[in-house]
Amino acid sequence: MTRFPMKSIYLLLIFIIISGFALRFAYLDRSIRFDEAQTVYVYATKSIPSIFADYSAPNNHIFHTIFVHFSFKYLDESPIFVRLPSFIAGLLLIPMSFAVGKRFYNPITGLL
């Protein structure tokens, strides 16, 4: 197996993070449809105890719904703030996946 310098691997990781940001950012302000609408209007607009108590459909991902509840209630009711928790989690998932792959296998696996 060819050995890559760590500097090149980290530069590629930064490129992947920037690409992930750009792809997610491009769709951040689209209108709310389908399961997003159900998450917001059926679950996230309720009180916190109601969010925990209502698991009438598998679409209610409670941890995500709580974050949507707070961003929807305290920031704004626009689609950008409804998607903000998923946007942040999706961006953080890239370096975390790299760290896990690097830790248990090697840096190239982390990039893949």
PDB file of N, CA and C in Angstrom:
ATOM      1  N   MET A   1       0.839  -1.181   0.000  1.00  0.00           N
ATOM      2  CA  MET A   1       0.000   0.000   0.000  1.00  0.00           C
ATOM      3  C   MET A   1       0.882   1.242   0.000  1.00  0.00           C
ATOM      4  N   THR A   2       0.528   2.195  -0.820  1.00  0.00           N
ATOM      5  CA  THR A   2       1.294   3.428  -0.911  1.00  0.00           C
ATOM      6  C   THR A   2       1.034   4.293   0.308  1.00  0.00           C
ATOM      7  N   ARG A   3       2.066   4.852   0.820  1.00  0.00           N
ATOM      8  CA  ARG A   3       1.977   5.698   2.007  1.00  0.00           C
ATOM      9  C   ARG A   3       1.779   7.143   1.576  1.00  0.00           C
ATOM     10  N   PHE A   4       0.717   7.787   2.059  1.00  0.00           N
ATOM     11  CA  PHE A   4       0.451   9.185   1.751  1.00  0.00           C
ATOM     12  C   PHE A   4       0.912  10.054   2.912  1.00  0.00           C
ATOM     13  N   PRO A   5       1.476  11.225   2.626  1.00  0.00           N
ATOM     14  CA  PRO A   5       1.846  12.125   3.726  1.00  0.00           C
ATOM     15  C   PRO A   5       0.593  12.641   4.441  1.00  0.00           C
ATOM     16  N   MET A   6       0.667  12.782   5.744  1.00  0.00           N
ATOM     17  CA  MET A   6      -0.486  13.219   6.537  1.00  0.00           C
ATOM     18  C   MET A   6      -0.964  14.606   6.112  1.00  0.00           C
ATOM     19  N   LYS A   7      -0.038  15.454   5.648  1.00  0.00           N
ATOM     20  CA  LYS A   7      -0.441  16.786   5.205  1.00  0.00           C
ATOM     21  C   LYS A   7      -1.428  16.677   4.040  1.00  0.00           C
ATOM     22  N   SER A   8      -1.165  15.777   3.102  1.00  0.00           N
ATOM     23  CA  SER A   8      -2.070  15.577   1.968  1.00  0.00           C
ATOM     24  C   SER A   8      -3.418  15.026   2.429  1.00  0.00           C
ATOM     25  N   ILE A   9      -3.382  14.134   3.389  1.00  0.00           N
ATOM     26  CA  ILE A   9      -4.625  13.554   3.899  1.00  0.00           C
ATOM     27  C   ILE A   9      -5.467  14.621   4.580  1.00  0.00           C
ATOM     28  N   TYR A  10      -4.836  15.469   5.371  1.00  0.00           N
ATOM     29  CA  TYR A  10      -5.596  16.526   6.051  1.00  0.00           C
ATOM     30  C   TYR A  10      -6.107  17.571   5.067  1.00  0.00           C
ATOM     31  N   LEU A  11      -5.352  17.866   4.022  1.00  0.00           N
ATOM     32  CA  LEU A  11      -5.841  18.788   3.001  1.00  0.00           C
ATOM     33  C   LEU A  11      -7.051  18.208   2.278  1.00  0.00           C
ATOM     34  N   LEU A  12      -7.011  16.926   1.991  1.00  0.00           N
ATOM     35  CA  LEU A  12      -8.155  16.277   1.367  1.00  0.00           C
ATOM     36  C   LEU A  12      -9.365  16.258   2.310  1.00  0.00           C
ATOM     37  N   LEU A  13      -9.110  16.044   3.584  1.00  0.00           N
ATOM     38  CA  LEU A  13     -10.197  16.087   4.564  1.00  0.00           C
ATOM     39  C   LEU A  13     -10.829  17.471   4.608  1.00  0.00           C
ATOM     40  N   ILE A  14     -10.029  18.513   4.579  1.00  0.00           N
ATOM     41  CA  ILE A  14     -10.563  19.884   4.567  1.00  0.00           C
ATOM     42  C   ILE A  14     -11.391  20.117   3.308  1.00  0.00           C
ATOM     43  N   PHE A  15     -10.907  19.607   2.179  1.00  0.00           N
ATOM     44  CA  PHE A  15     -11.663  19.723   0.934  1.00  0.00           C
ATOM     45  C   PHE A  15     -13.014  19.000   1.045  1.00  0.00           C
ATOM     46  N   ILE A  16     -13.032  17.833   1.645  1.00  0.00           N
ATOM     47  CA  ILE A  16     -14.284  17.080   1.810  1.00  0.00           C
ATOM     48  C   ILE A  16     -15.235  17.827   2.741  1.00  0.00           C
ATOM     49  N   ILE A  17     -14.716  18.417   3.806  1.00  0.00           N
ATOM     50  CA  ILE A  17     -15.558  19.190   4.726  1.00  0.00           C
ATOM     51  C   ILE A  17     -16.152  20.405   4.023  1.00  0.00           C
ATOM     52  N   ILE A  18     -15.338  21.113   3.250  1.00  0.00           N
ATOM     53  CA  ILE A  18     -15.827  22.290   2.516  1.00  0.00           C
ATOM     54  C   ILE A  18     -16.871  21.874   1.477  1.00  0.00           C
ATOM     55  N   SER A  19     -16.631  20.756   0.797  1.00  0.00           N
ATOM     56  CA  SER A  19     -17.611  20.257  -0.178  1.00  0.00           C
ATOM     57  C   SER A  19     -18.916  19.873   0.507  1.00  0.00           C
ATOM     58  N   GLY A  20     -18.807  19.206   1.652  1.00  0.00           N
ATOM     59  CA  GLY A  20     -20.005  18.851   2.412  1.00  0.00           C
ATOM     60  C   GLY A  20     -20.774  20.081   2.856  1.00  0.00           C
ATOM     61  N   PHE A  21     -20.058  21.115   3.279  1.00  0.00           N
ATOM     62  CA  PHE A  21     -20.689  22.370   3.669  1.00  0.00           C
ATOM     63  C   PHE A  21     -21.420  22.983   2.484  1.00  0.00           C
ATOM     64  N   ALA A  22     -20.746  23.043   1.332  1.00  0.00           N
ATOM     65  CA  ALA A  22     -21.341  23.675   0.149  1.00  0.00           C
ATOM     66  C   ALA A  22     -22.581  22.926  -0.319  1.00  0.00           C
ATOM     67  N   LEU A  23     -22.519  21.594  -0.331  1.00  0.00           N
ATOM     68  CA  LEU A  23     -23.683  20.812  -0.771  1.00  0.00           C
ATOM     69  C   LEU A  23     -24.852  20.963   0.186  1.00  0.00           C
ATOM     70  N   ARG A  24     -24.582  20.964   1.474  1.00  0.00           N
ATOM     71  CA  ARG A  24     -25.668  21.118   2.451  1.00  0.00           C
ATOM     72  C   ARG A  24     -26.221  22.541   2.436  1.00  0.00           C
ATOM     73  N   PHE A  25     -25.332  23.523   2.292  1.00  0.00           N
ATOM     74  CA  PHE A  25     -25.741  24.925   2.306  1.00  0.00           C
ATOM     75  C   PHE A  25     -26.627  25.259   1.110  1.00  0.00           C
ATOM     76  N   ALA A  26     -26.366  24.617  -0.023  1.00  0.00           N
ATOM     77  CA  ALA A  26     -27.142  24.886  -1.232  1.00  0.00           C
ATOM     78  C   ALA A  26     -28.616  24.528  -1.056  1.00  0.00           C
ATOM     79  N   TYR A  27     -28.921  23.561  -0.218  1.00  0.00           N
ATOM     80  CA  TYR A  27     -30.308  23.113  -0.027  1.00  0.00           C
ATOM     81  C   TYR A  27     -30.911  23.582   1.294  1.00  0.00           C
ATOM     82  N   LEU A  28     -30.245  24.462   1.975  1.00  0.00           N
ATOM     83  CA  LEU A  28     -30.677  24.863   3.315  1.00  0.00           C
ATOM     84  C   LEU A  28     -31.982  25.660   3.313  1.00  0.00           C
ATOM     85  N   ASP A  29     -32.229  26.446   2.281  1.00  0.00           N
ATOM     86  CA  ASP A  29     -33.404  27.321   2.300  1.00  0.00           C
ATOM     87  C   ASP A  29     -34.548  26.827   1.411  1.00  0.00           C
ATOM     88  N   ARG A  30     -34.535  25.570   1.020  1.00  0.00           N
ATOM     89  CA  ARG A  30     -35.644  25.010   0.227  1.00  0.00           C
ATOM     90  C   ARG A  30     -36.907  24.959   1.081  1.00  0.00           C
ATOM     91  N   SER A  31     -38.044  24.873   0.423  1.00  0.00           N
ATOM     92  CA  SER A  31     -39.287  24.815   1.180  1.00  0.00           C
ATOM     93  C   SER A  31     -39.394  23.484   1.925  1.00  0.00           C
ATOM     94  N   ILE A  32     -40.110  23.516   3.024  1.00  0.00           N
ATOM     95  CA  ILE A  32     -40.275  22.332   3.864  1.00  0.00           C
ATOM     96  C   ILE A  32     -41.340  21.433   3.244  1.00  0.00           C
ATOM     97  N   ARG A  33     -40.993  20.142   3.084  1.00  0.00           N
ATOM     98  CA  ARG A  33     -41.928  19.196   2.470  1.00  0.00           C
ATOM     99  C   ARG A  33     -41.876  17.865   3.212  1.00  0.00           C
ATOM    100  N   PHE A  34     -42.883  17.056   2.978  1.00  0.00           N
ATOM    101  CA  PHE A  34     -42.973  15.660   3.385  1.00  0.00           C
ATOM    102  C   PHE A  34     -42.643  15.428   4.856  1.00  0.00           C
ATOM    103  N   ASP A  35     -41.609  14.616   5.138  1.00  0.00           N
ATOM    104  CA  ASP A  35     -41.334  14.223   6.519  1.00  0.00           C
ATOM    105  C   ASP A  35     -40.796  15.379   7.358  1.00  0.00           C
ATOM    106  N   GLU A  36     -40.151  16.358   6.722  1.00  0.00           N
ATOM    107  CA  GLU A  36     -39.726  17.539   7.482  1.00  0.00           C
ATOM    108  C   GLU A  36     -40.940  18.297   8.001  1.00  0.00           C
ATOM    109  N   ALA A  37     -41.932  18.445   7.166  1.00  0.00           N
ATOM    110  CA  ALA A  37     -43.151  19.137   7.582  1.00  0.00           C
ATOM    111  C   ALA A  37     -43.828  18.396   8.721  1.00  0.00           C
ATOM    112  N   GLN A  38     -43.851  17.079   8.634  1.00  0.00           N
ATOM    113  CA  GLN A  38     -44.454  16.305   9.713  1.00  0.00           C
ATOM    114  C   GLN A  38     -43.668  16.472  11.009  1.00  0.00           C
ATOM    115  N   THR A  39     -42.339  16.445  10.929  1.00  0.00           N
ATOM    116  CA  THR A  39     -41.516  16.633  12.120  1.00  0.00           C
ATOM    117  C   THR A  39     -41.801  17.976  12.769  1.00  0.00           C
ATOM    118  N   VAL A  40     -41.870  19.029  11.958  1.00  0.00           N
ATOM    119  CA  VAL A  40     -42.072  20.368  12.508  1.00  0.00           C
ATOM    120  C   VAL A  40     -43.482  20.540  13.052  1.00  0.00           C
ATOM    121  N   TYR A  41     -44.474  20.258  12.242  1.00  0.00           N
ATOM    122  CA  TYR A  41     -45.833  20.635  12.609  1.00  0.00           C
ATOM    123  C   TYR A  41     -46.556  19.621  13.486  1.00  0.00           C
ATOM    124  N   VAL A  42     -46.132  18.374  13.472  1.00  0.00           N
ATOM    125  CA  VAL A  42     -46.785  17.380  14.325  1.00  0.00           C
ATOM    126  C   VAL A  42     -46.046  17.230  15.648  1.00  0.00           C
ATOM    127  N   TYR A  43     -44.721  17.329  15.626  1.00  0.00           N
ATOM    128  CA  TYR A  43     -43.936  17.048  16.832  1.00  0.00           C
ATOM    129  C   TYR A  43     -43.250  18.282  17.418  1.00  0.00           C
ATOM    130  N   ALA A  44     -42.456  19.000  16.629  1.00  0.00           N
ATOM    131  CA  ALA A  44     -41.582  20.041  17.175  1.00  0.00           C
ATOM    132  C   ALA A  44     -42.318  21.264  17.701  1.00  0.00           C
ATOM    133  N   THR A  45     -43.532  21.501  17.264  1.00  0.00           N
ATOM    134  CA  THR A  45     -44.276  22.657  17.760  1.00  0.00           C
ATOM    135  C   THR A  45     -44.929  22.398  19.117  1.00  0.00           C
ATOM    136  N   LYS A  46     -44.861  21.165  19.590  1.00  0.00           N
ATOM    137  CA  LYS A  46     -45.444  20.826  20.896  1.00  0.00           C
ATOM    138  C   LYS A  46     -44.457  21.144  22.022  1.00  0.00           C
ATOM    139  N   SER A  47     -44.905  20.947  23.247  1.00  0.00           N
ATOM    140  CA  SER A  47     -44.028  21.140  24.397  1.00  0.00           C
ATOM    141  C   SER A  47     -43.029  19.983  24.491  1.00  0.00           C
ATOM    142  N   ILE A  48     -41.976  20.196  25.263  1.00  0.00           N
ATOM    143  CA  ILE A  48     -40.932  19.171  25.412  1.00  0.00           C
ATOM    144  C   ILE A  48     -41.492  17.860  25.974  1.00  0.00           C
ATOM    145  N   PRO A  49     -42.303  17.886  27.031  1.00  0.00           N
ATOM    146  CA  PRO A  49     -42.868  16.614  27.511  1.00  0.00           C
ATOM    147  C   PRO A  49     -43.721  15.898  26.454  1.00  0.00           C
ATOM    148  N   SER A  50     -44.428  16.667  25.630  1.00  0.00           N
ATOM    149  CA  SER A  50     -45.230  16.058  24.567  1.00  0.00           C
ATOM    150  C   SER A  50     -44.355  15.403  23.504  1.00  0.00           C
ATOM    151  N   ILE A  51     -43.200  16.003  23.233  1.00  0.00           N
ATOM    152  CA  ILE A  51     -42.277  15.420  22.247  1.00  0.00           C
ATOM    153  C   ILE A  51     -41.804  14.053  22.726  1.00  0.00           C
ATOM    154  N   PHE A  52     -41.462  13.970  24.003  1.00  0.00           N
ATOM    155  CA  PHE A  52     -41.012  12.692  24.561  1.00  0.00           C
ATOM    156  C   PHE A  52     -42.136  11.663  24.611  1.00  0.00           C
ATOM    157  N   ALA A  53     -43.358  12.105  24.870  1.00  0.00           N
ATOM    158  CA  ALA A  53     -44.471  11.179  25.066  1.00  0.00           C
ATOM    159  C   ALA A  53     -45.068  10.662  23.762  1.00  0.00           C
ATOM    160  N   ASP A  54     -44.941  11.435  22.689  1.00  0.00           N
ATOM    161  CA  ASP A  54     -45.599  11.073  21.439  1.00  0.00           C
ATOM    162  C   ASP A  54     -44.627  10.384  20.490  1.00  0.00           C
ATOM    163  N   TYR A  55     -44.745   9.083  20.427  1.00  0.00           N
ATOM    164  CA  TYR A  55     -43.969   8.312  19.456  1.00  0.00           C
ATOM    165  C   TYR A  55     -44.942   7.519  18.599  1.00  0.00           C
ATOM    166  N   SER A  56     -45.892   8.261  18.017  1.00  0.00           N
ATOM    167  CA  SER A  56     -46.949   7.634  17.224  1.00  0.00           C
ATOM    168  C   SER A  56     -46.467   7.185  15.853  1.00  0.00           C
ATOM    169  N   ALA A  57     -45.324   7.672  15.425  1.00  0.00           N
ATOM    170  CA  ALA A  57     -44.746   7.264  14.140  1.00  0.00           C
ATOM    171  C   ALA A  57     -43.228   7.230  14.271  1.00  0.00           C
ATOM    172  N   PRO A  58     -42.558   6.396  13.499  1.00  0.00           N
ATOM    173  CA  PRO A  58     -41.095   6.315  13.590  1.00  0.00           C
ATOM    174  C   PRO A  58     -40.396   7.591  13.118  1.00  0.00           C
ATOM    175  N   ASN A  59     -41.153   8.516  12.541  1.00  0.00           N
ATOM    176  CA  ASN A  59     -40.551   9.762  12.064  1.00  0.00           C
ATOM    177  C   ASN A  59     -40.129  10.676  13.210  1.00  0.00           C
ATOM    178  N   ASN A  60     -40.647  10.473  14.411  1.00  0.00           N
ATOM    179  CA  ASN A  60     -40.308  11.334  15.532  1.00  0.00           C
ATOM    180  C   ASN A  60     -38.981  10.888  16.147  1.00  0.00           C
ATOM    181  N   HIS A  61     -37.893  11.393  15.599  1.00  0.00           N
ATOM    182  CA  HIS A  61     -36.574  11.147  16.173  1.00  0.00           C
ATOM    183  C   HIS A  61     -36.415  12.160  17.304  1.00  0.00           C
ATOM    184  N   ILE A  62     -36.597  11.719  18.513  1.00  0.00           N
ATOM    185  CA  ILE A  62     -36.798  12.612  19.650  1.00  0.00           C
ATOM    186  C   ILE A  62     -35.651  13.594  19.840  1.00  0.00           C
ATOM    187  N   PHE A  63     -34.410  13.124  19.793  1.00  0.00           N
ATOM    188  CA  PHE A  63     -33.261  14.007  19.997  1.00  0.00           C
ATOM    189  C   PHE A  63     -33.237  15.107  18.932  1.00  0.00           C
ATOM    190  N   HIS A  64     -33.458  14.734  17.688  1.00  0.00           N
ATOM    191  CA  HIS A  64     -33.498  15.714  16.589  1.00  0.00           C
ATOM    192  C   HIS A  64     -34.692  16.648  16.740  1.00  0.00           C
ATOM    193  N   THR A  65     -35.843  16.101  17.108  1.00  0.00           N
ATOM    194  CA  THR A  65     -37.048  16.908  17.248  1.00  0.00           C
ATOM    195  C   THR A  65     -36.895  17.966  18.331  1.00  0.00           C
ATOM    196  N   ILE A  66     -36.173  17.647  19.394  1.00  0.00           N
ATOM    197  CA  ILE A  66     -35.939  18.641  20.457  1.00  0.00           C
ATOM    198  C   ILE A  66     -35.094  19.795  19.932  1.00  0.00           C
ATOM    199  N   PHE A  67     -34.055  19.489  19.170  1.00  0.00           N
ATOM    200  CA  PHE A  67     -33.243  20.553  18.580  1.00  0.00           C
ATOM    201  C   PHE A  67     -34.046  21.389  17.592  1.00  0.00           C
ATOM    202  N   VAL A  68     -34.893  20.746  16.792  1.00  0.00           N
ATOM    203  CA  VAL A  68     -35.755  21.488  15.870  1.00  0.00           C
ATOM    204  C   VAL A  68     -36.726  22.360  16.657  1.00  0.00           C
ATOM    205  N   HIS A  69     -37.248  21.830  17.748  1.00  0.00           N
ATOM    206  CA  HIS A  69     -38.166  22.589  18.604  1.00  0.00           C
ATOM    207  C   HIS A  69     -37.515  23.890  19.069  1.00  0.00           C
ATOM    208  N   PHE A  70     -36.290  23.796  19.596  1.00  0.00           N
ATOM    209  CA  PHE A  70     -35.622  24.992  20.110  1.00  0.00           C
ATOM    210  C   PHE A  70     -35.237  25.964  19.000  1.00  0.00           C
ATOM    211  N   SER A  71     -34.735  25.474  17.881  1.00  0.00           N
ATOM    212  CA  SER A  71     -34.364  26.385  16.800  1.00  0.00           C
ATOM    213  C   SER A  71     -35.604  27.014  16.168  1.00  0.00           C
ATOM    214  N   PHE A  72     -36.681  26.267  16.048  1.00  0.00           N
ATOM    215  CA  PHE A  72     -37.928  26.773  15.483  1.00  0.00           C
ATOM    216  C   PHE A  72     -38.566  27.794  16.413  1.00  0.00           C
ATOM    217  N   LYS A  73     -38.521  27.527  17.700  1.00  0.00           N
ATOM    218  CA  LYS A  73     -39.186  28.393  18.674  1.00  0.00           C
ATOM    219  C   LYS A  73     -38.387  29.657  18.997  1.00  0.00           C
ATOM    220  N   TYR A  74     -37.063  29.517  19.161  1.00  0.00           N
ATOM    221  CA  TYR A  74     -36.273  30.635  19.658  1.00  0.00           C
ATOM    222  C   TYR A  74     -35.485  31.375  18.586  1.00  0.00           C
ATOM    223  N   LEU A  75     -35.252  30.781  17.428  1.00  0.00           N
ATOM    224  CA  LEU A  75     -34.494  31.480  16.394  1.00  0.00           C
ATOM    225  C   LEU A  75     -35.429  32.083  15.349  1.00  0.00           C
ATOM    226  N   ASP A  76     -36.093  31.224  14.585  1.00  0.00           N
ATOM    227  CA  ASP A  76     -37.015  31.703  13.567  1.00  0.00           C
ATOM    228  C   ASP A  76     -37.803  30.517  13.027  1.00  0.00           C
ATOM    229  N   GLU A  77     -38.884  30.807  12.356  1.00  0.00           N
ATOM    230  CA  GLU A  77     -39.710  29.747  11.797  1.00  0.00           C
ATOM    231  C   GLU A  77     -39.405  29.492  10.330  1.00  0.00           C
ATOM    232  N   SER A  78     -38.253  29.922   9.861  1.00  0.00           N
ATOM    233  CA  SER A  78     -37.889  29.707   8.463  1.00  0.00           C
ATOM    234  C   SER A  78     -37.286  28.318   8.282  1.00  0.00           C
ATOM    235  N   PRO A  79     -37.314  27.803   7.052  1.00  0.00           N
ATOM    236  CA  PRO A  79     -36.741  26.477   6.790  1.00  0.00           C
ATOM    237  C   PRO A  79     -35.254  26.371   7.165  1.00  0.00           C
ATOM    238  N   ILE A  80     -34.540  27.468   7.090  1.00  0.00           N
ATOM    239  CA  ILE A  80     -33.107  27.439   7.426  1.00  0.00           C
ATOM    240  C   ILE A  80     -32.916  27.008   8.876  1.00  0.00           C
ATOM    241  N   PHE A  81     -33.696  27.565   9.774  1.00  0.00           N
ATOM    242  CA  PHE A  81     -33.531  27.245  11.188  1.00  0.00           C
ATOM    243  C   PHE A  81     -34.152  25.899  11.553  1.00  0.00           C
ATOM    244  N   VAL A  82     -35.104  25.447  10.765  1.00  0.00           N
ATOM    245  CA  VAL A  82     -35.643  24.100  10.969  1.00  0.00           C
ATOM    246  C   VAL A  82     -34.577  23.066  10.612  1.00  0.00           C
ATOM    247  N   ARG A  83     -33.808  23.354   9.570  1.00  0.00           N
ATOM    248  CA  ARG A  83     -32.777  22.417   9.113  1.00  0.00           C
ATOM    249  C   ARG A  83     -31.439  22.604   9.813  1.00  0.00           C
ATOM    250  N   LEU A  84     -31.298  23.623  10.614  1.00  0.00           N
ATOM    251  CA  LEU A  84     -30.023  23.915  11.266  1.00  0.00           C
ATOM    252  C   LEU A  84     -29.471  22.751  12.093  1.00  0.00           C
ATOM    253  N   PRO A  85     -30.256  22.058  12.911  1.00  0.00           N
ATOM    254  CA  PRO A  85     -29.697  20.915  13.653  1.00  0.00           C
ATOM    255  C   PRO A  85     -29.135  19.822  12.746  1.00  0.00           C
ATOM    256  N   SER A  86     -29.834  19.502  11.667  1.00  0.00           N
ATOM    257  CA  SER A  86     -29.339  18.490  10.731  1.00  0.00           C
ATOM    258  C   SER A  86     -28.114  18.994   9.978  1.00  0.00           C
ATOM    259  N   PHE A  87     -28.106  20.264   9.663  1.00  0.00           N
ATOM    260  CA  PHE A  87     -26.967  20.873   8.966  1.00  0.00           C
ATOM    261  C   PHE A  87     -25.701  20.760   9.813  1.00  0.00           C
ATOM    262  N   ILE A  88     -25.800  21.134  11.065  1.00  0.00           N
ATOM    263  CA  ILE A  88     -24.642  21.070  11.967  1.00  0.00           C
ATOM    264  C   ILE A  88     -24.206  19.632  12.198  1.00  0.00           C
ATOM    265  N   ALA A  89     -25.157  18.751  12.442  1.00  0.00           N
ATOM    266  CA  ALA A  89     -24.815  17.341  12.665  1.00  0.00           C
ATOM    267  C   ALA A  89     -24.167  16.729  11.430  1.00  0.00           C
ATOM    268  N   GLY A  90     -24.667  17.064  10.258  1.00  0.00           N
ATOM    269  CA  GLY A  90     -24.086  16.539   9.029  1.00  0.00           C
ATOM    270  C   GLY A  90     -22.667  17.007   8.811  1.00  0.00           C
ATOM    271  N   LEU A  91     -22.392  18.260   9.160  1.00  0.00           N
ATOM    272  CA  LEU A  91     -21.021  18.771   9.025  1.00  0.00           C
ATOM    273  C   LEU A  91     -20.085  18.123  10.037  1.00  0.00           C
ATOM    274  N   LEU A  92     -20.542  17.952  11.254  1.00  0.00           N
ATOM    275  CA  LEU A  92     -19.696  17.337  12.285  1.00  0.00           C
ATOM    276  C   LEU A  92     -19.457  15.854  12.027  1.00  0.00           C
ATOM    277  N   LEU A  93     -20.349  15.237  11.292  1.00  0.00           N
ATOM    278  CA  LEU A  93     -20.207  13.817  10.986  1.00  0.00           C
ATOM    279  C   LEU A  93     -18.988  13.530  10.104  1.00  0.00           C
ATOM    280  N   ILE A  94     -18.613  14.472   9.264  1.00  0.00           N
ATOM    281  CA  ILE A  94     -17.477  14.259   8.358  1.00  0.00           C
ATOM    282  C   ILE A  94     -16.169  14.079   9.134  1.00  0.00           C
ATOM    283  N   PRO A  95     -15.752  15.037   9.973  1.00  0.00           N
ATOM    284  CA  PRO A  95     -14.494  14.814  10.705  1.00  0.00           C
ATOM    285  C   PRO A  95     -14.584  13.684  11.727  1.00  0.00           C
ATOM    286  N   MET A  96     -15.778  13.455  12.276  1.00  0.00           N
ATOM    287  CA  MET A  96     -15.908  12.355  13.233  1.00  0.00           C
ATOM    288  C   MET A  96     -15.749  11.004  12.542  1.00  0.00           C
ATOM    289  N   SER A  97     -16.295  10.870  11.340  1.00  0.00           N
ATOM    290  CA  SER A  97     -16.122   9.626  10.580  1.00  0.00           C
ATOM    291  C   SER A  97     -14.653   9.416  10.239  1.00  0.00           C
ATOM    292  N   PHE A  98     -13.971  10.489   9.892  1.00  0.00           N
ATOM    293  CA  PHE A  98     -12.540  10.394   9.617  1.00  0.00           C
ATOM    294  C   PHE A  98     -11.780   9.926  10.855  1.00  0.00           C
ATOM    295  N   ALA A  99     -12.111  10.523  11.999  1.00  0.00           N
ATOM    296  CA  ALA A  99     -11.412  10.173  13.244  1.00  0.00           C
ATOM    297  C   ALA A  99     -11.627   8.705  13.612  1.00  0.00           C
ATOM    298  N   VAL A 100     -12.827   8.200  13.443  1.00  0.00           N
ATOM    299  CA  VAL A 100     -13.109   6.801  13.762  1.00  0.00           C
ATOM    300  C   VAL A 100     -12.373   5.874  12.798  1.00  0.00           C
ATOM    301  N   GLY A 101     -12.449   6.188  11.497  1.00  0.00           N
ATOM    302  CA  GLY A 101     -11.754   5.365  10.512  1.00  0.00           C
ATOM    303  C   GLY A 101     -10.248   5.366  10.719  1.00  0.00           C
ATOM    304  N   LYS A 102      -9.707   6.531  11.052  1.00  0.00           N
ATOM    305  CA  LYS A 102      -8.262   6.643  11.301  1.00  0.00           C
ATOM    306  C   LYS A 102      -7.880   5.884  12.567  1.00  0.00           C
ATOM    307  N   ARG A 103      -8.700   5.978  13.569  1.00  0.00           N
ATOM    308  CA  ARG A 103      -8.402   5.353  14.862  1.00  0.00           C
ATOM    309  C   ARG A 103      -8.397   3.826  14.767  1.00  0.00           C
ATOM    310  N   PHE A 104      -9.396   3.270  14.096  1.00  0.00           N
ATOM    311  CA  PHE A 104      -9.536   1.824  14.073  1.00  0.00           C
ATOM    312  C   PHE A 104      -8.864   1.154  12.876  1.00  0.00           C
ATOM    313  N   TYR A 105      -8.596   1.910  11.811  1.00  0.00           N
ATOM    314  CA  TYR A 105      -7.958   1.320  10.635  1.00  0.00           C
ATOM    315  C   TYR A 105      -6.734   2.128  10.231  1.00  0.00           C
ATOM    316  N   ASN A 106      -6.937   3.132   9.352  1.00  0.00           N
ATOM    317  CA  ASN A 106      -5.839   3.998   8.935  1.00  0.00           C
ATOM    318  C   ASN A 106      -6.437   5.276   8.357  1.00  0.00           C
ATOM    319  N   PRO A 107      -5.614   6.306   8.108  1.00  0.00           N
ATOM    320  CA  PRO A 107      -6.146   7.575   7.627  1.00  0.00           C
ATOM    321  C   PRO A 107      -6.883   7.494   6.287  1.00  0.00           C
ATOM    322  N   ILE A 108      -6.433   6.621   5.397  1.00  0.00           N
ATOM    323  CA  ILE A 108      -7.108   6.481   4.111  1.00  0.00           C
ATOM    324  C   ILE A 108      -8.520   5.935   4.309  1.00  0.00           C
ATOM    325  N   THR A 109      -8.673   4.987   5.184  1.00  0.00           N
ATOM    326  CA  THR A 109     -10.006   4.464   5.499  1.00  0.00           C
ATOM    327  C   THR A 109     -10.872   5.555   6.084  1.00  0.00           C
ATOM    328  N   GLY A 110     -10.305   6.407   6.912  1.00  0.00           N
ATOM    329  CA  GLY A 110     -11.038   7.528   7.469  1.00  0.00           C
ATOM    330  C   GLY A 110     -11.567   8.466   6.393  1.00  0.00           C
ATOM    331  N   LEU A 111     -10.764   8.683   5.367  1.00  0.00           N
ATOM    332  CA  LEU A 111     -11.215   9.536   4.268  1.00  0.00           C
ATOM    333  C   LEU A 111     -12.328   8.874   3.466  1.00  0.00           C
ATOM    334  N   LEU A 112     -12.211   7.585   3.273  1.00  0.00           N
ATOM    335  CA  LEU A 112     -13.244   6.890   2.507  1.00  0.00           C
ATOM    336  C   LEU A 112     -14.560   6.905   3.256  1.00  0.00           C
TER     337      LEU A 112
END
